[in-house]
């Protein structure tokens, strides 16, 4: 059994959180509020030292880089969101963020998530001895087309279009099934981690 | 019939108890379920395995917080052990303020196992805000992005950064994430700078990244605890590494948990149809 006080605290808090599985109770609530409070407090302290001090105070105080005062002041305008009369000032930093974000993200995002994937779906590789590659490419090609047809609502889903849309539903269901299977695996994994922590790190019952 | 009605109205706490037993009992039973290596895990392993000590440092971004560390920490440890076994230098960082402590803790712990020196063999970067801006900034200059490391040492004086300017000298960047940050690494790292990207992700997010493997925008991927166990298995097979194989140990429990889930789903469905049939007869 561990003699480390922090392991004990973590173990007792873990049990407090799991007590919710039996029913909601005060011990669970204390642990929950503690988690939220500590997470936010930790994030604020990290941000304070790594952003406010390191990126704002140090450059001005130690490196005499006074130019960064301009973006700092623009950033501070964001706090005018709290003023009813002067809230329009907050639109200035927001416009910078949206302008920069859109300018950078749209072309790169389009290339990454649309162009590359369309290219890869259209370009069905010749199997070159491995027929499974060709079959795989065809399954994906048919799946993309059928799923897109399912989400095309400008024509009624009847006749051939209806049949293709139905095939699209099957593809979507298979995708949901795969996601659900992975989700189950993820949730069990998190419990496995806590079980290992309790049985190995805390109680020392397993190696 | 009473049996199926009982099953359908079973108190969910019995399910929790059964799941707890299914997960805990395998820890005490000496059974080994073989782990088959999937191509995405193999590809990531092979890429790192072909690197040499002078190939430049690899970058591992711990883009997660404690809520998902059960799945992600084992893969981070396995990759670090692989890199240090091959004397490959490692730079670690986090795009999350709550992830930087995890990055420092794991990196320094695994580095001690291999007697690696901070600043020379590995470096931990501090938190920098704005994840897309950080990735783009590393693409221009990593030393400008992080003027100091996590411990406050100046990066321009550290041996690990001697010939490292940006992504061009970093053979691969691996985002270990429980969220969408790998998208950012692919978008800004791969598309903009042509950086090779590896992904380690929670099982929930794994299906989202399979299309990027097919387009080769991602070199390889570790999906959930299974991906971590696969990587651990590969590293242990080819390198003499010590320390607990957390993911591999957990896979027996994982398998038992899955078997229980399948049984419960089948029972739930049979119960549903049996009760429906009974209700139709009664009507």
XYZ file of C-alpha atoms in Angstrom:
490
model
C 0.000 0.000 0.000
C 1.231 3.455 -0.907
C 2.686 5.759 1.742
C 2.471 8.801 -0.544
C -0.126 11.279 0.734
C -0.903 12.520 -2.808
C -1.645 8.979 -4.004
C -4.052 8.617 -1.062
C -5.770 11.910 -1.887
C -6.094 10.936 -5.549
C -7.389 7.467 -4.634
C -10.003 8.789 -2.205
C -11.148 11.405 -4.725
C -11.414 8.679 -7.395
C -13.631 6.626 -5.084
C -15.647 9.754 -4.274
C -16.338 10.314 -7.986
C -17.288 6.659 -8.527
C -19.698 6.818 -5.572
C -22.063 8.618 -7.988
C -22.638 5.287 -9.714
C -24.535 4.143 -6.637
C -26.393 7.421 -6.228
C -25.799 11.167 -6.122
C -24.272 12.190 -2.785
C -22.399 14.959 -0.990
C -18.999 13.247 -1.231
C -19.364 13.070 -5.015
C -20.405 16.722 -5.174
C -17.367 17.829 -3.131
C -15.038 15.886 -5.429
C -16.770 17.265 -8.526
C -16.538 20.896 -7.383
C -12.941 20.337 -6.329
C -12.110 19.002 -9.809
C -13.689 21.993 -11.549
C -12.075 24.494 -9.177
C -8.602 22.954 -9.317
C -8.743 22.632 -13.139
C -9.669 26.275 -13.599
C -7.216 27.499 -10.966
C -4.404 25.458 -12.515
C -5.216 26.704 -16.045
C -5.301 30.318 -14.862
C -1.954 30.050 -13.066
C -0.308 28.372 -16.092
C -1.759 31.023 -18.408
C -0.719 33.831 -16.052
C 2.945 32.785 -15.901
C 3.310 31.521 -19.496
C 1.265 34.198 -21.248
C 0.822 37.342 -19.161
C 4.275 37.285 -17.561
C 6.300 35.521 -20.286
C 4.705 37.081 -23.374
C 3.675 40.520 -22.068
C 5.632 41.604 -18.993
C 9.070 40.113 -19.752
C 9.373 41.482 -23.326
C 8.530 45.024 -22.139
C 10.439 44.987 -18.839
C 13.560 43.017 -19.820
C 13.803 43.325 -23.592
C 12.336 46.839 -23.928
C 10.155 45.647 -26.796
C 7.591 48.453 -26.558
C 5.958 47.602 -29.889
C 4.016 44.754 -28.325
C 2.125 47.313 -26.233
C -0.042 47.915 -29.341
C -1.424 44.356 -29.652
C -1.708 44.181 -25.848
C -3.884 47.307 -25.831
C -5.977 45.951 -28.713
C -6.383 42.742 -26.742
C -7.515 44.656 -23.652
C -10.341 46.191 -25.693
C -11.988 42.766 -25.455
C -12.883 43.587 -21.831
C -15.276 46.304 -23.071
C -17.713 43.430 -23.664
C -18.682 44.059 -20.044
C -19.699 47.670 -20.768
C -23.082 48.284 -22.385
C -22.126 51.673 -23.824
C -18.590 50.879 -24.992
C -19.026 47.243 -25.978
C -18.517 48.215 -29.634
C -14.798 48.624 -28.851
C -14.520 44.863 -28.336
C -15.347 44.397 -32.012
C -11.867 45.692 -32.926
C -9.890 42.750 -31.438
C -12.634 40.338 -32.545
C -12.251 41.586 -36.129
C -8.495 40.930 -35.947
C -9.039 37.420 -34.606
C -11.727 36.535 -37.156
C -9.845 38.167 -40.033
C -6.591 36.397 -39.218
C -8.308 33.131 -38.397
C -10.407 33.036 -41.544
C -7.534 34.139 -43.764
C -5.266 31.423 -42.451
C -7.773 28.646 -41.804
C -10.039 28.721 -44.874
C -7.505 28.003 -47.662
C -5.522 25.511 -45.561
C -8.674 23.875 -44.184
C -10.159 23.581 -47.681
C -6.982 21.956 -48.968
C -6.689 19.623 -45.963
C -10.247 18.412 -45.512
C -11.809 18.737 -48.979
C -9.330 18.820 -51.870
C -7.068 16.028 -50.599
C -10.011 13.771 -49.785
C -11.809 14.337 -53.095
C -8.571 13.575 -54.928
C -8.116 10.406 -52.916
C -11.688 9.254 -53.429
C -11.656 9.848 -57.198
C -8.211 8.378 -57.820
C -9.001 4.672 -57.551
C -5.641 2.909 -57.562
C -5.096 0.097 -60.045
C -4.767 -3.013 -57.909
C -1.319 -4.053 -59.205
C -1.660 -7.609 -57.994
C -3.530 -6.740 -54.792
C -7.206 -6.878 -55.653
C -8.176 -5.973 -52.065
C -6.833 -2.442 -52.609
C -9.129 -2.004 -55.605
C -12.122 -3.438 -53.727
C -11.380 -1.145 -50.760
C -11.156 1.920 -53.026
C -14.431 1.021 -54.744
C -16.219 0.505 -51.396
C -15.077 3.975 -50.296
C -16.013 5.565 -53.632
C -19.527 4.046 -53.593
C -19.920 4.952 -49.910
C -18.991 8.613 -50.424
C -21.379 8.973 -53.388
C -24.265 7.141 -51.661
C -23.862 9.124 -48.433
C -23.738 12.428 -50.308
C -26.903 11.428 -52.209
C -28.639 10.730 -48.886
C -27.900 14.308 -47.806
C -29.102 15.748 -51.130
C -32.648 16.852 -50.370
C -33.449 18.887 -53.497
C -34.968 15.835 -55.210
C -37.367 13.287 -53.661
C -35.681 10.088 -52.463
C -37.618 7.818 -54.828
C -36.655 5.317 -57.526
C -32.922 5.090 -58.238
C -32.107 8.105 -56.050
C -34.046 6.490 -53.194
C -32.129 3.232 -53.553
C -28.772 5.041 -53.570
C -29.865 7.110 -50.538
C -30.842 3.884 -48.737
C -27.379 2.519 -49.431
C -26.040 5.784 -47.961
C -28.026 5.117 -44.781
C -26.317 1.709 -44.468
C -22.903 3.346 -44.771
C -23.863 5.949 -42.157
C -25.130 3.217 -39.802
C -21.888 1.258 -40.191
C -19.921 4.447 -39.411
C -22.072 5.066 -36.311
C -21.544 1.443 -35.252
C -17.773 1.795 -35.569
C -17.874 5.049 -33.586
C -20.039 3.449 -30.873
C -17.702 0.465 -30.632
C -14.723 2.786 -30.241
C -16.641 4.864 -27.667
C -17.315 1.761 -25.546
C -13.608 0.923 -25.775
C -12.690 4.469 -24.704
C -14.958 4.477 -21.658
C -13.752 1.056 -20.493
C -10.152 2.233 -21.024
C -10.696 5.157 -18.663
C -12.036 2.799 -15.994
C -9.102 0.412 -16.588
C -6.733 3.319 -15.927
C -8.452 4.172 -12.645
C -8.621 0.485 -11.648
C -4.878 0.137 -12.303
C -4.224 3.275 -10.282
C -6.245 1.987 -7.322
C -4.942 -1.595 -7.424
C -1.313 -0.868 -8.353
C -0.328 2.652 -7.285
C -2.534 2.839 -4.188
C -3.098 -0.662 -2.819
C -0.135 -2.409 -4.472
C -2.232 -5.515 -5.148
C -1.096 -5.956 -8.767
C 2.273 -5.591 -10.457
C -41.221 -14.305 -19.707
C -40.583 -13.012 -16.206
C -36.869 -13.427 -16.885
C -36.957 -11.051 -19.875
C -39.035 -8.491 -17.975
C -36.476 -8.643 -15.165
C -33.631 -8.181 -17.663
C -35.303 -5.158 -19.269
C -35.904 -3.494 -15.893
C -32.557 -4.473 -14.358
C -31.170 -1.784 -12.061
C -28.267 -0.184 -13.929
C -26.091 -0.513 -10.810
C -25.926 -4.282 -11.424
C -24.465 -3.493 -14.847
C -21.864 -1.219 -13.224
C -20.968 -3.962 -10.761
C -20.621 -6.579 -13.515
C -18.452 -4.194 -15.544
C -16.255 -3.501 -12.505
C -15.769 -7.246 -12.001
C -15.096 -7.809 -15.711
C -12.366 -5.158 -15.606
C -10.813 -5.984 -12.231
C -10.750 -9.822 -12.260
C -8.402 -10.108 -15.299
C -5.724 -8.199 -13.334
C -5.525 -11.175 -10.956
C -5.771 -13.940 -13.561
C -2.720 -14.870 -15.587
C -4.143 -14.942 -19.105
C -2.543 -13.512 -22.233
C -4.679 -12.442 -25.153
C -2.422 -11.980 -28.211
C -2.198 -8.416 -29.546
C -2.360 -8.125 -33.327
C -0.569 -5.074 -34.698
C -2.762 -2.916 -36.935
C -1.258 -1.114 -39.987
C -1.696 2.455 -38.576
C 0.286 1.548 -35.420
C 2.884 -0.368 -37.430
C 3.358 2.590 -39.805
C 4.022 5.043 -36.963
C 6.413 2.599 -35.327
C 8.256 1.932 -38.606
C 8.635 5.645 -39.333
C 10.208 6.355 -35.941
C 12.241 3.160 -36.117
C 13.911 4.241 -39.365
C 15.126 7.501 -37.784
C 18.715 7.821 -36.606
C 20.153 9.805 -33.667
C 21.280 12.520 -36.106
C 17.911 12.669 -37.900
C 16.886 15.571 -35.686
C 14.556 15.633 -32.688
C 11.014 14.337 -32.921
C 8.281 16.542 -31.484
C 5.582 15.072 -29.238
C 2.674 17.317 -28.333
C 0.724 16.221 -25.247
C -2.558 17.801 -26.335
C -4.690 16.351 -23.564
C -5.636 16.851 -19.957
C -6.052 14.375 -17.072
C -9.561 13.337 -18.186
C -8.167 11.268 -21.089
C -4.765 10.308 -19.741
C -5.904 6.728 -19.128
C -5.822 6.105 -22.854
C -3.186 8.573 -23.976
C -0.421 8.407 -21.394
C 0.484 4.742 -22.192
C 1.022 5.658 -25.857
C 3.095 8.726 -24.948
C 5.295 6.575 -22.693
C 5.662 3.885 -25.377
C 6.737 6.422 -28.034
C 9.182 8.095 -25.631
C 10.708 4.724 -24.699
C 11.054 3.869 -28.381
C 12.743 7.180 -29.196
C 15.096 7.094 -26.195
C 15.997 3.441 -26.936
C 17.221 4.593 -30.331
C 18.959 7.692 -28.907
C 16.613 9.928 -30.850
C 16.222 13.382 -29.322
C 12.748 14.431 -28.221
C 11.021 17.793 -27.827
C 7.753 17.686 -25.886
C 5.110 20.363 -25.540
C 1.370 20.848 -25.054
C -1.206 23.041 -26.717
C -3.311 22.740 -23.533
C -2.473 24.639 -20.334
C -3.574 21.567 -18.353
C -1.443 19.262 -20.499
C 1.919 20.875 -19.895
C 2.310 19.393 -16.400
C 1.569 15.928 -17.787
C 4.117 16.465 -20.577
C 6.840 17.466 -18.119
C 6.070 14.675 -15.669
C 6.034 11.873 -18.254
C 8.990 13.138 -20.284
C 11.274 13.565 -17.284
C 10.213 10.216 -15.765
C 10.863 8.226 -18.955
C 14.091 10.187 -19.599
C 15.371 9.059 -16.167
C 14.806 5.399 -17.160
C 17.249 5.937 -20.053
C 19.621 8.353 -18.229
C 18.861 11.107 -20.732
C 20.015 14.662 -20.087
C 17.584 17.562 -20.113
C 18.504 20.173 -22.731
C 20.762 17.764 -24.612
C 18.665 14.643 -25.237
C 15.235 16.065 -24.576
C 13.490 19.367 -23.975
C 10.101 20.274 -22.540
C 8.502 23.431 -23.882
C 6.265 25.726 -21.815
C 2.621 26.425 -22.633
C 2.025 28.906 -25.441
C -1.513 30.090 -26.246
C -3.407 29.882 -29.538
C -2.795 26.404 -30.909
C -2.944 27.204 -34.659
C -0.650 30.202 -34.140
C 1.781 28.046 -32.163
C 2.003 25.406 -34.913
C 2.448 28.062 -37.594
C 5.077 29.771 -35.472
C 7.053 26.515 -35.031
C 6.987 26.258 -38.831
C 8.923 29.542 -38.944
C 11.129 29.271 -35.851
C 10.789 27.031 -32.824
C 13.240 29.141 -30.809
C 11.146 32.264 -31.411
C 8.001 30.359 -30.452
C 9.564 29.187 -27.204
C 12.256 31.600 -26.005
C 12.732 29.454 -22.900
C 11.954 25.860 -22.032
C 9.595 24.677 -19.265
C 12.326 25.155 -16.647
C 13.232 28.683 -17.797
C 16.446 27.838 -19.712
C 16.989 29.816 -22.902
C 16.360 27.583 -25.933
C 19.043 29.322 -28.032
C 21.693 28.043 -25.611
C 20.428 24.430 -25.414
C 22.396 21.756 -27.359
C 19.224 20.008 -28.556
C 18.271 23.122 -30.558
C 21.744 23.669 -32.021
C 20.821 22.804 -35.623
C 17.065 23.022 -35.250
C 15.278 25.999 -36.734
C 11.785 24.814 -37.662
C 9.835 21.803 -38.983
C 12.506 21.167 -41.620
C 14.828 19.768 -38.954
C 12.048 17.917 -37.083
C 11.343 14.629 -38.913
C 7.930 14.048 -37.344
C 5.482 15.813 -35.053
C 3.145 13.546 -33.081
C -0.020 14.964 -31.600
C -1.326 12.848 -28.723
C -4.772 14.200 -28.265
C -8.218 13.648 -26.838
C -9.700 16.409 -28.972
C -9.427 17.907 -32.453
C -5.866 19.252 -32.202
C -4.516 16.631 -34.674
C -6.651 18.424 -37.314
C -4.690 21.584 -36.511
C -1.371 19.729 -36.798
C -2.440 18.277 -40.166
C -3.807 21.609 -41.439
C -0.990 23.878 -40.304
C 1.884 21.424 -39.946
C 1.394 19.077 -42.903
C -0.516 21.180 -45.458
C 1.379 24.426 -44.832
C 4.880 23.130 -44.094
C 4.861 19.510 -45.303
C 5.704 18.234 -41.822
C 5.124 14.508 -41.262
C 2.350 14.077 -38.686
C 1.691 11.166 -36.349
C -1.494 10.907 -34.309
C -2.210 9.261 -30.980
C -5.852 9.643 -30.117
C -8.623 8.430 -27.863
C -10.738 5.599 -29.223
C -13.732 7.973 -29.455
C -11.857 10.146 -31.967
C -10.063 7.361 -33.844
C -12.659 6.953 -36.609
C -12.314 10.674 -37.445
C -8.667 10.245 -38.404
C -8.841 7.110 -40.571
C -9.537 9.191 -43.737
C -6.272 11.083 -43.123
C -4.347 7.829 -43.038
C -5.737 6.878 -46.427
C -4.736 10.226 -47.942
C -1.295 9.833 -46.309
C -1.695 13.204 -44.579
C -0.937 11.250 -41.405
C 2.004 8.829 -41.213
C 0.446 6.533 -38.620
C -2.037 6.487 -35.782
C -2.492 4.915 -32.368
C -6.189 4.587 -31.573
C -7.106 4.288 -27.904
C -5.706 1.786 -25.430
C -5.460 -0.854 -28.167
C -3.187 1.395 -30.250
C -1.047 2.032 -27.172
C -0.845 -1.716 -26.440
C 0.183 -2.403 -30.033
C 2.981 0.164 -29.837
C 4.106 -1.174 -26.449
C 4.200 -4.690 -27.911
C 6.367 -3.565 -30.834
C 8.792 -1.636 -28.625
C 9.118 -4.536 -26.161
C 9.605 -7.022 -28.975
C 12.544 -5.208 -30.546
C 14.071 -3.204 -27.684
C 15.027 -4.006 -24.129
C 12.827 -1.602 -22.192
C 11.897 -1.684 -18.527
C 8.869 -0.268 -16.752
C 5.222 -1.287 -16.657
C 3.399 -2.003 -19.904
C 0.232 -0.208 -18.746
C -1.721 -0.621 -21.982
C -0.828 -4.277 -22.542
C -1.797 -5.145 -18.957
C -5.118 -3.350 -19.480
C -5.998 -5.160 -22.719
C -7.199 -8.336 -20.920
C -9.639 -6.198 -18.942
C -10.602 -4.408 -22.134
C -11.450 -7.704 -23.842
C -13.511 -8.900 -20.862
C -15.351 -5.573 -20.756
C -16.172 -5.905 -24.463
C -17.444 -9.473 -24.034
C -19.706 -8.302 -21.215
C -20.996 -5.409 -23.358
C -21.787 -7.778 -26.247
C -23.650 -10.152 -23.909
C -25.635 -7.249 -22.425
C -26.535 -5.868 -25.877
C -27.715 -9.316 -27.037
C -29.730 -9.867 -23.826
C -31.228 -6.376 -24.073
C -32.324 -6.959 -27.678
C -33.802 -10.407 -27.004
C -35.619 -8.965 -24.006
C -37.014 -6.086 -26.101
C -38.351 -8.374 -28.844
C -39.677 -10.987 -26.395
C -41.648 -8.368 -24.454
C -42.947 -6.792 -27.686
C -44.112 -10.184 -28.914
C -45.852 -10.836 -25.588
C -47.579 -7.422 -25.689
C -48.853 -8.097 -29.249
C -50.284 -11.450 -28.147
C -51.977 -9.818 -25.149
C -53.491 -7.123 -27.398
